[in-house]
CSV table of C-alpha atoms and ligand atoms in Angstrom, one decimal:
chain,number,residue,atom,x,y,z
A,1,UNK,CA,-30.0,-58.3,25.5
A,2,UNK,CA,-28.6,-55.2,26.8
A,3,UNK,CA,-30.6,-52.5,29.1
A,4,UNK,CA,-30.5,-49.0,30.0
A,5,UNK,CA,-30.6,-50.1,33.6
A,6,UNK,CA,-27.4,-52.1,33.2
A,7,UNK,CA,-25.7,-49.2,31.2
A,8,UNK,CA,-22.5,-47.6,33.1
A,9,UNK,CA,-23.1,-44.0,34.0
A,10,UNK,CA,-23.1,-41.3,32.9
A,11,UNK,CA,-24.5,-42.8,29.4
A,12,UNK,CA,-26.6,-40.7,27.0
A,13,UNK,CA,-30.2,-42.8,26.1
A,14,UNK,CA,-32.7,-41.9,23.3
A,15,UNK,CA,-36.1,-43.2,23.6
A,16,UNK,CA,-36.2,-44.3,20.1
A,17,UNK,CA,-40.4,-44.2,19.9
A,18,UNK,CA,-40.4,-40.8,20.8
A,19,UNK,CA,-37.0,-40.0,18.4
A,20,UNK,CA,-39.4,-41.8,15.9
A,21,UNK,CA,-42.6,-39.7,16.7
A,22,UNK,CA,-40.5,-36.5,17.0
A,23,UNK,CA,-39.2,-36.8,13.3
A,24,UNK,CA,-42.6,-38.2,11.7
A,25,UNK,CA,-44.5,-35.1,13.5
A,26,UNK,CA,-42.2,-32.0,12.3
A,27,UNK,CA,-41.9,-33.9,8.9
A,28,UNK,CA,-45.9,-34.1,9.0
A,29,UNK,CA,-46.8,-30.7,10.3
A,30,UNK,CA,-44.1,-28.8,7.1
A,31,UNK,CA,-45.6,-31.3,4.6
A,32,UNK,CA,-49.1,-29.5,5.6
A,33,UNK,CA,-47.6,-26.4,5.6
A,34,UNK,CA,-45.9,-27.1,2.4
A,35,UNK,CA,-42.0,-26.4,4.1
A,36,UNK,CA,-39.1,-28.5,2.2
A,37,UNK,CA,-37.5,-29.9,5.7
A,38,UNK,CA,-33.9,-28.9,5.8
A,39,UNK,CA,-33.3,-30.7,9.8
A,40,UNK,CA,-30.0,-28.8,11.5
A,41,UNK,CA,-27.8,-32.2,12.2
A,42,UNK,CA,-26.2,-30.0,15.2
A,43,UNK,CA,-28.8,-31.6,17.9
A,44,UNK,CA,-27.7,-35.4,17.1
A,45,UNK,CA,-24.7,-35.1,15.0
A,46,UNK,CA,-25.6,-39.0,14.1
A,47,UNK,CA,-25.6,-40.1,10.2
A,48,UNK,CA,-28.0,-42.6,11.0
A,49,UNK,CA,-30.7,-40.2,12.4
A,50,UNK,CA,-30.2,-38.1,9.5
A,51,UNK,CA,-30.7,-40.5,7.9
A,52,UNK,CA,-34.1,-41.3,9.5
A,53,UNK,CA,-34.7,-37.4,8.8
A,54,UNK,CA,-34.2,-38.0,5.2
A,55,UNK,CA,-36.6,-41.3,5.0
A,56,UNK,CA,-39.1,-39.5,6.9
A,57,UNK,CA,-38.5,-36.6,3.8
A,58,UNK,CA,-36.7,-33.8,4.5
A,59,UNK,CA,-34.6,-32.5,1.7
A,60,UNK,CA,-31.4,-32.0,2.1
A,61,UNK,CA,-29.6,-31.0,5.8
A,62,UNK,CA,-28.3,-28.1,7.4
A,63,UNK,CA,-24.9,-28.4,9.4
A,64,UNK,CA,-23.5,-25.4,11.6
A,65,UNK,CA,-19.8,-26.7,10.8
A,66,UNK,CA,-17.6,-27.7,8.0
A,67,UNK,CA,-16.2,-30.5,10.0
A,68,UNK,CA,-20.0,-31.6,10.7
A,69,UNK,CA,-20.4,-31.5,6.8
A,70,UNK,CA,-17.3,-33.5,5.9
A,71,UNK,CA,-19.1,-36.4,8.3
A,72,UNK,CA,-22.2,-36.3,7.1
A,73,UNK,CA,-20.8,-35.8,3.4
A,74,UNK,CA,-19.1,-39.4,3.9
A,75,UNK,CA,-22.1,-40.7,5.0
A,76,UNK,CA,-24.2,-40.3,1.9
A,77,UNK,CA,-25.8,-37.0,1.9
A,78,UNK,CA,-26.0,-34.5,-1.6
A,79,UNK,CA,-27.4,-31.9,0.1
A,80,UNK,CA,-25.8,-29.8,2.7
A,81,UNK,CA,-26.4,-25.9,4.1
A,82,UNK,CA,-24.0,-24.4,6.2
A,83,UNK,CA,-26.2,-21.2,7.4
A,84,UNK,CA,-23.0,-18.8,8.5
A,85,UNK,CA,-20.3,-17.1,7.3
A,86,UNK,CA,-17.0,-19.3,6.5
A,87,UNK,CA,-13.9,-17.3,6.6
A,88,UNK,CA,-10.4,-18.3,6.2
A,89,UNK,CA,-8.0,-20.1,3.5
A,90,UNK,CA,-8.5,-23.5,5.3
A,91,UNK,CA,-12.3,-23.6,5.2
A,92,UNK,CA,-12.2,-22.1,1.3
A,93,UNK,CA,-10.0,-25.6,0.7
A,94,UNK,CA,-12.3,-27.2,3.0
A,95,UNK,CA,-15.6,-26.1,0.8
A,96,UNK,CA,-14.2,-26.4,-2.6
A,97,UNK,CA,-13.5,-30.5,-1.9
A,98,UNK,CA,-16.9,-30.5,-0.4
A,99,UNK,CA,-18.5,-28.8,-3.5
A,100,UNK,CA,-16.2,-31.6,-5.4
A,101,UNK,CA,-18.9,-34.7,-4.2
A,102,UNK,CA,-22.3,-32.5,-3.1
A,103,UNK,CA,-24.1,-29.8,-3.6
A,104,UNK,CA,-23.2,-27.1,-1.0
A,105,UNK,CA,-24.8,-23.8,-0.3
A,106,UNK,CA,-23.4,-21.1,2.3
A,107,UNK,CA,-24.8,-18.4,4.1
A,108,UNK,CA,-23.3,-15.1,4.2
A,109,UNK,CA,-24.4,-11.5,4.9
A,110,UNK,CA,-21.3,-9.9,3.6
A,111,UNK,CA,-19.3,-8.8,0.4
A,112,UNK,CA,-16.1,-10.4,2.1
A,113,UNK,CA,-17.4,-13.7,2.9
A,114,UNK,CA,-19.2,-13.6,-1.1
A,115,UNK,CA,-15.7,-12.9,-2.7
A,116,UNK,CA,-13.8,-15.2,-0.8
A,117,UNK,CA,-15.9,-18.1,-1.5
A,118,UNK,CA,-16.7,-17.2,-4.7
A,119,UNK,CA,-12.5,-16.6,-6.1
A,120,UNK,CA,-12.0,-20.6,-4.4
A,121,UNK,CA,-15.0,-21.8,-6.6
A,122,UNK,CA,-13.9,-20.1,-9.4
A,123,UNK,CA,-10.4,-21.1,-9.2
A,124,UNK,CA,-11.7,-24.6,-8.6
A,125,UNK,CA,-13.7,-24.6,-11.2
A,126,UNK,CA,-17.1,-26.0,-9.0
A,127,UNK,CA,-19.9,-24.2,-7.7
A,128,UNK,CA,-21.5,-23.4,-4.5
A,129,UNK,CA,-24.8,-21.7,-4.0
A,130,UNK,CA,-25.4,-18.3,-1.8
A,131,UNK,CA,-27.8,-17.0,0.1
A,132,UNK,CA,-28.2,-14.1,2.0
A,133,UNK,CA,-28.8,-14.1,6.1
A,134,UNK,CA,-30.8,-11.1,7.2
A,135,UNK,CA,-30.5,-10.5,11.0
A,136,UNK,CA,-33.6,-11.2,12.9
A,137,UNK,CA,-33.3,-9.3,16.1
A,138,UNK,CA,-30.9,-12.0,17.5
A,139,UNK,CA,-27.7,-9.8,16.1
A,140,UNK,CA,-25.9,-12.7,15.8
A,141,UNK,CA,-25.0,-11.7,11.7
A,142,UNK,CA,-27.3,-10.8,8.9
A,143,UNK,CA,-27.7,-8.0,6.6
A,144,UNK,CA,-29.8,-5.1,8.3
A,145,UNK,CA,-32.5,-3.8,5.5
A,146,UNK,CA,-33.6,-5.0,2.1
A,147,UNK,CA,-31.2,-2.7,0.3
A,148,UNK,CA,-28.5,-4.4,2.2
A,149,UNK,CA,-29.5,-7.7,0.8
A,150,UNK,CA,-30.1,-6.0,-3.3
A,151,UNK,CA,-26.1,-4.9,-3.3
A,152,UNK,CA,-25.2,-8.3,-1.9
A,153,UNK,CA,-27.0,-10.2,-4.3
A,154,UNK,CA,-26.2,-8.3,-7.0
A,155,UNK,CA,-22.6,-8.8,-5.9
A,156,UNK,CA,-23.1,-12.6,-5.6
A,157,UNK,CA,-25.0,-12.6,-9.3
A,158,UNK,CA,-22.1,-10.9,-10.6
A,159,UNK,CA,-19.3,-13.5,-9.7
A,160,UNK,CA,-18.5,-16.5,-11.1
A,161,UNK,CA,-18.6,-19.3,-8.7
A,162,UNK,CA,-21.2,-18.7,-7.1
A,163,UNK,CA,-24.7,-18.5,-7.4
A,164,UNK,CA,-27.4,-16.6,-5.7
A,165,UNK,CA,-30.1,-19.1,-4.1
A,166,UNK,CA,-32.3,-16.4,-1.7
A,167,UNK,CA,-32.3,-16.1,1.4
A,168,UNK,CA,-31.7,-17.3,5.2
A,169,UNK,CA,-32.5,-16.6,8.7
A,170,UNK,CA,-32.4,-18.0,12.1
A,171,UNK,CA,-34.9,-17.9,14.1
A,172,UNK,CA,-37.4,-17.0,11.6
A,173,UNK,CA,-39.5,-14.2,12.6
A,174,UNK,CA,-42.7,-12.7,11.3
A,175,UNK,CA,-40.9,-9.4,10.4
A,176,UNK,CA,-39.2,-11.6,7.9
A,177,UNK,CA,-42.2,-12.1,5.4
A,178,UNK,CA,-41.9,-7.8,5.2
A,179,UNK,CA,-38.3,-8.1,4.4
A,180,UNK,CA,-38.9,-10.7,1.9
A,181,UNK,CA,-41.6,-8.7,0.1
A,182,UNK,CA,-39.1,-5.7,-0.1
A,183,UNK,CA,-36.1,-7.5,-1.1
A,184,UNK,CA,-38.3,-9.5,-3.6
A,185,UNK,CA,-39.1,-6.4,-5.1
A,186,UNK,CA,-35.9,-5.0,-5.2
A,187,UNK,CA,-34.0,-7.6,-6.5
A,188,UNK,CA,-36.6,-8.3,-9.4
A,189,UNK,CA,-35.9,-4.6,-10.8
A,190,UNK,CA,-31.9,-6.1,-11.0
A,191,UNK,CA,-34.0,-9.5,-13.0
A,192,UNK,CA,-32.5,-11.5,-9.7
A,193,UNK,CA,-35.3,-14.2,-8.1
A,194,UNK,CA,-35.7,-15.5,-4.9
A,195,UNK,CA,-35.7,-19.1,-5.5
A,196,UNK,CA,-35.1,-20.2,-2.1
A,197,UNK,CA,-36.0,-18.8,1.3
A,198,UNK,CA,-35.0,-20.9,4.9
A,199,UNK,CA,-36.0,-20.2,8.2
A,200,UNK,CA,-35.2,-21.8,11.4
A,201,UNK,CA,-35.9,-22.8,14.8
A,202,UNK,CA,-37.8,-25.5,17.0
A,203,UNK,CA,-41.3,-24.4,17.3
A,204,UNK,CA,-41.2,-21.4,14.5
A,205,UNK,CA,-42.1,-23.3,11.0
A,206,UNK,CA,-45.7,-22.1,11.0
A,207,UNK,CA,-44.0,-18.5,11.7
A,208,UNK,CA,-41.4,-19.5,8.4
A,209,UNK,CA,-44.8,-20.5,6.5
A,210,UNK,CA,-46.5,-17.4,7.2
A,211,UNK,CA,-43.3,-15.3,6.4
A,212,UNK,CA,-42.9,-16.8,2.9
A,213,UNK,CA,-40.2,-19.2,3.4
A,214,UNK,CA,-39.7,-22.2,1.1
A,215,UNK,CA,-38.1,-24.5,3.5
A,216,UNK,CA,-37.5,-25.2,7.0
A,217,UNK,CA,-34.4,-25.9,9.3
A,218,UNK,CA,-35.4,-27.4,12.7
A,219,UNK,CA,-32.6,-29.1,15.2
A,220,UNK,CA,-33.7,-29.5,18.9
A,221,UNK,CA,-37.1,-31.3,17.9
A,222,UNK,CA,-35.7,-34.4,17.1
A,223,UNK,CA,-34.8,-34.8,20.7
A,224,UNK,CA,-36.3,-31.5,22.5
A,225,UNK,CA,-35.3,-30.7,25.8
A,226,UNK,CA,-36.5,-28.5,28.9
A,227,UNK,CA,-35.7,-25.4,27.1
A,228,UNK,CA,-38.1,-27.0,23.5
A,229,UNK,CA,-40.4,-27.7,26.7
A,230,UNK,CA,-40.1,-24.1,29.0
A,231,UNK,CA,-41.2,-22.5,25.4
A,232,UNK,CA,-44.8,-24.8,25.0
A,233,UNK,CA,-42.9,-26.3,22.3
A,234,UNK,CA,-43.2,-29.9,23.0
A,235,UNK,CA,-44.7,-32.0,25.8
A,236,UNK,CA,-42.0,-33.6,28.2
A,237,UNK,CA,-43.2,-37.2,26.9
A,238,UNK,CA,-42.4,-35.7,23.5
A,239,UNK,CA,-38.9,-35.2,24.7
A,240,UNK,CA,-36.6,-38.6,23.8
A,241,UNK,CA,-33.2,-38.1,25.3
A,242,UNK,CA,-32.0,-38.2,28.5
A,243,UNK,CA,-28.7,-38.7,30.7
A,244,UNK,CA,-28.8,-41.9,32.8
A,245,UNK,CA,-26.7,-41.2,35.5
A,246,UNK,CA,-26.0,-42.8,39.1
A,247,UNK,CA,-26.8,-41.5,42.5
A,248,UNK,CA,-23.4,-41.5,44.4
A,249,UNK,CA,-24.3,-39.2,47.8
A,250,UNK,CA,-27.7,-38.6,50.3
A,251,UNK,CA,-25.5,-37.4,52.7
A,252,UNK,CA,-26.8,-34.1,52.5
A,253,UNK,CA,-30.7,-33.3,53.6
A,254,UNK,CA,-32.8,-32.3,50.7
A,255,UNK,CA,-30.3,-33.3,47.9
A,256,UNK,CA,-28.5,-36.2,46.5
A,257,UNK,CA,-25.9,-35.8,44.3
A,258,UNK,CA,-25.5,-37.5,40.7
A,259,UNK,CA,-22.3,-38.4,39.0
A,260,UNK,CA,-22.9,-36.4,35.7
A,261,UNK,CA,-22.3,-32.2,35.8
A,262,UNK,CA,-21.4,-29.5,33.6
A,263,UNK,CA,-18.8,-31.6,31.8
A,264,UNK,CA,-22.2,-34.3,30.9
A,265,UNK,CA,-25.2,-32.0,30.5
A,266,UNK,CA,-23.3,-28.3,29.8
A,267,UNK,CA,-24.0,-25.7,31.7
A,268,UNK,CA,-24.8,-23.2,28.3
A,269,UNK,CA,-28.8,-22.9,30.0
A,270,UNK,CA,-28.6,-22.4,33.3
A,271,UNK,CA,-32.1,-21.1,34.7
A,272,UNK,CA,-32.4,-18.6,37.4
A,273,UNK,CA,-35.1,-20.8,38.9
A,274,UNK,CA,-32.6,-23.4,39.7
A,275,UNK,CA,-34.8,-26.4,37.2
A,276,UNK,CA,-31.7,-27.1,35.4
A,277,UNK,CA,-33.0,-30.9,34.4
A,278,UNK,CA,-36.0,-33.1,35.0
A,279,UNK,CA,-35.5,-36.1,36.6
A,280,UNK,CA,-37.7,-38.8,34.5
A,281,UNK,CA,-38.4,-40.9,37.9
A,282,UNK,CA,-39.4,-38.8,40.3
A,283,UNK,CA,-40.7,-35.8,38.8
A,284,UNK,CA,-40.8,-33.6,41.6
A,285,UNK,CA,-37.0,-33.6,41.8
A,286,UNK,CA,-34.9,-31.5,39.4
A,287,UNK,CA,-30.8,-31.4,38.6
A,288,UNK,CA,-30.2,-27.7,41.0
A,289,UNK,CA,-26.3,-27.2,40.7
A,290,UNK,CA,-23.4,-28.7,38.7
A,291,UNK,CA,-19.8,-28.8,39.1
A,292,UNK,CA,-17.8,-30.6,36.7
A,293,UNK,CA,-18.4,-33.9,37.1
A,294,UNK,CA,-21.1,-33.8,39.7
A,295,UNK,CA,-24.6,-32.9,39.6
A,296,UNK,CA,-26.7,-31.7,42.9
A,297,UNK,CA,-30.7,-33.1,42.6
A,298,UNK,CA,-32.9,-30.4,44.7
A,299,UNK,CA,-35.7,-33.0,46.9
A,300,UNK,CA,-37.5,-30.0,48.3
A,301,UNK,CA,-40.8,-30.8,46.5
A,302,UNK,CA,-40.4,-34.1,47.7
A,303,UNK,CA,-43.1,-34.8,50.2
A,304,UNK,CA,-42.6,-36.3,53.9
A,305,UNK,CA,-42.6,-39.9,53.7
A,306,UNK,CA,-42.4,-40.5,49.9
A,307,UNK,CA,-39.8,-42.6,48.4
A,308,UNK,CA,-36.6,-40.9,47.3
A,309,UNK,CA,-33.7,-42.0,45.4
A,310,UNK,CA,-31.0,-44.4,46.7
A,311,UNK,CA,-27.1,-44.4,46.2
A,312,UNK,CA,-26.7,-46.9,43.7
A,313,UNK,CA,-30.1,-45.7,41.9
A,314,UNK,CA,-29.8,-45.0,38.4
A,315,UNK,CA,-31.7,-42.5,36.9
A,316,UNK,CA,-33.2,-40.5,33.7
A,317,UNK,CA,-32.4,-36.3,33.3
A,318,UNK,CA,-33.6,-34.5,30.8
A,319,UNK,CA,-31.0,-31.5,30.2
A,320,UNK,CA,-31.8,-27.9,29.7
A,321,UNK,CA,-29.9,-27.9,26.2
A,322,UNK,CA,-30.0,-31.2,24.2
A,323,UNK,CA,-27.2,-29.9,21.5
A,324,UNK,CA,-24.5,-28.9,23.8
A,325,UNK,CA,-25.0,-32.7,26.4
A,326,UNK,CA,-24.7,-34.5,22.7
A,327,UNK,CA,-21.9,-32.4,21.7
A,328,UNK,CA,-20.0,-34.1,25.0
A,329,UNK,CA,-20.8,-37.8,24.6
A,330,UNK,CA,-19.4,-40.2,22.6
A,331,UNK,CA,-22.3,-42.7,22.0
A,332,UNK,CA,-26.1,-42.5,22.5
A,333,UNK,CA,-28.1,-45.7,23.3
A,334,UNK,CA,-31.2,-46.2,21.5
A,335,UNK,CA,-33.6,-47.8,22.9
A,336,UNK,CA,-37.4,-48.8,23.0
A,337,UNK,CA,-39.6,-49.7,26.4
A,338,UNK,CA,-40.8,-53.1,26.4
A,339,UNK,CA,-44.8,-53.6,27.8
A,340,UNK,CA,-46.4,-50.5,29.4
A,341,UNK,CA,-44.8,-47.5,30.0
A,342,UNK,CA,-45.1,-46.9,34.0
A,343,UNK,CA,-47.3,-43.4,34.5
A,344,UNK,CA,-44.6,-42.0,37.0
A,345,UNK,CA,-42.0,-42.1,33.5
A,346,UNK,CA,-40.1,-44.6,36.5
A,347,UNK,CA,-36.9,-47.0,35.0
A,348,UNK,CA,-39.1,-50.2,34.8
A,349,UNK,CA,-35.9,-52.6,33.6
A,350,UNK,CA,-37.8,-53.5,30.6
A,351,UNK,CA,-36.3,-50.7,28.3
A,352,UNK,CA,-33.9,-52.9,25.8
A,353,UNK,CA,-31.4,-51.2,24.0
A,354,UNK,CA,-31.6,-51.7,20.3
A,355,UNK,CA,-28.6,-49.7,19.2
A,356,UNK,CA,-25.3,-48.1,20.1
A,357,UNK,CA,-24.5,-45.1,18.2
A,358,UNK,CA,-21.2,-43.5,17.7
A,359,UNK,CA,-21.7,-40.0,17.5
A,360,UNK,CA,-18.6,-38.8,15.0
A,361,UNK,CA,-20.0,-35.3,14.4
A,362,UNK,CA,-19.2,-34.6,18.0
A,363,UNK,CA,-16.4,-31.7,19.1
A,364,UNK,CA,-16.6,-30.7,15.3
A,365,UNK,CA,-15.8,-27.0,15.8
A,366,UNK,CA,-13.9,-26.4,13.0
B,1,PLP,C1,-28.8,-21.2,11.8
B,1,PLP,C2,-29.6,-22.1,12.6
B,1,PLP,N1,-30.6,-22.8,11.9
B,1,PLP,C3,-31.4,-23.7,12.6
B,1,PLP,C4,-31.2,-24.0,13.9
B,1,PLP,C5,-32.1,-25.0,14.6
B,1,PLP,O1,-32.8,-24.4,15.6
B,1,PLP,P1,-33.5,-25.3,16.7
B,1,PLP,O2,-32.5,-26.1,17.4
B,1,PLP,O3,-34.2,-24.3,17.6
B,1,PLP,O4,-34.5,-26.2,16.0
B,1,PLP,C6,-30.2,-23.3,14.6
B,1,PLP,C7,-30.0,-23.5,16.0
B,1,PLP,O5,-29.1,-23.0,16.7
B,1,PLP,C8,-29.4,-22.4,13.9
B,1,PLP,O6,-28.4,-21.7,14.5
């Protein structure tokens, strides 16, 4: 019987109750709503908590990358979104074998992107399914106004190899349910439907309900983090993973130092207030500073006279971003707290690890 607090540092842990929890209440709150649940694998990049996704009875997944598809592909799932433009020979060879074994639909907000993917399909005689991403705000991609979207999709409707599903966009906003009654309109005088419309984003799905969408793509609440949290978008106790690292230095008043930094948690969040990640075990401490493989705790709130940690004392961060820290580590330990769970969120010795995950969608940038 293995335990967190035995675990080698820096080790990534998931509180597996609240993983549980996590899944069952997003799953819950979209069947209310009536969203198909499309979770974005990026925040785990585990099969087996996809899998868990799926049971729990979301549709189908979303992955950011081809190389995230190809895992998850091998691992057993049909249904697979990749919400941005691909562009390139290699990832048209790349889709076309995917569209081989599973049904793949792409995101694009441009007549390049379209043809492209549509002249591989053709030539390889499978199909993949299109939908259009409308920028909302974030001016990351996305076509601009409804008549954007009508001479896209009447491009898409037009080529073999494709088809058009509707649309897509990330993080749904409540401007989109305008845009959607416009382009709906449009595209109906071309006889073109909507069929399918995702939104996106950790705490938005009653915005995606309200704005028409059919489905929703959620990452970050399968684990949340401080940034899920800084939003109101989950309690800290609803937040399941965390870095158990080791306190290596208290040589310096008011800090200690911690032997996880940027090259452990990321450094893709930093907050101008300096709260850059909760320590589980003594609340009133927080992760300040990072260099690459240290991590500066600020003891400030600490009050006189109350216990602080110890060089040799492992304990619990929660990071700013949890999809970047995963994207760094090569396992995550599961595990579930035995008895009562201390008030103070303290390491009690009774959390037993139930499983060690690889985590093979990890450094999948291609
Ligand atoms: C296109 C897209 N969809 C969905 C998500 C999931 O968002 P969140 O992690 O806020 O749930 C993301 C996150 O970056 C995204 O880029």
């Amino acid at each position: 019987m293995q335990r967190v607090a035995d675990l080698d540092t820096p080790s990534m842990v998931v509180d597996l109750d609240r993983l549980e929890g996590n899944i069952a209440r997003l799953q819950a709150s979209l069947d209310s709503l009536g969203l198909a649940n499309r979770p974005h694998i990026k925040t785990h990049k585990i099969p087996a908590i996809g899998h868990m996704q799926v049971a729990a009875g979301a549709v189908g997944i979303t992955c950011q990358k081809l190389g995230e598809a190809e895992i998850f592909a091998d691992a057993g799932f049909h249904d697979i979104l990749i919400p941005y433009n691909l562009v390139g020979a290699p990832k048209m060879e790349r889709l076309v074998r995917l569209a081989r074994r599973v049904k793949m639909t792409v995101a694009i907000d441009g007549g390049v992107a379209a043809q492209a993917i549509a002249a591989a399909c053709d030539a390889a005689g499978v199909e993949v399914t299109l939908l259009i991403e409308i920028d909302t705000g974030m001016h990351r991609a996305g076509v601009q106004t409804p008549g954007e979207a009508q001479s896209l999709a009447r491009q898409i409707a037009d080529s073999p190899g494709v088809r058009f599903g509707g649309l897509m966009c990330f993080p749904t906003k409540p401007a989109m349910g305008d845009f959607r009654s416009e382009a709906t309109d449009l595209l109906a005088r071309d006889g073109i439907a909507i069929d399918q419309f995702s939104g996106g984003g950790t705490g938005s799905h009653a915005v995606s309900k309200a704005a028409g969408c059919t489905e929703h793509r959620s990452g970050t609440y399968a684990y949340n983090d401080l940034s899920v949290w800084r939003a109101g978008n989950c309690e800290l106790d609803h937040c399941a993973m965390s870095v158990l690292v080791t306190v290596v230095s208290t040589s310096c008043p008011g800090f200690s130092t911690v032997d996880g930094g940027s090259k452990t948690f990321t450094n893709d969040a930093l907050q101008a207030s300096g709260m850059n990640g909760h320590v589980r075990e003594y609340p009133e401490i927080y992760l300040e500073k990072m260099s690459e493989e240290h991590g500066v705790l600020n003891l400030s709130r600490v009050a006189e006279g109350a216990p602080r940690p110890r060089v040799g004392e492992k304990v619990r961060v929660v990071p700013n971003h949890a999809c970047g820290t995963t994207n760094l580590h090569d396992v995550v330990y599961g595990y579930r707290v035995r008895g009562a769970r201390p008030a103070d969120g303290s390491l009690t010795g009774d959390e037993i690890i139930e499983v060690e995950w690889p985590v093979p969608a990890r450094g999948k940038i291609r």
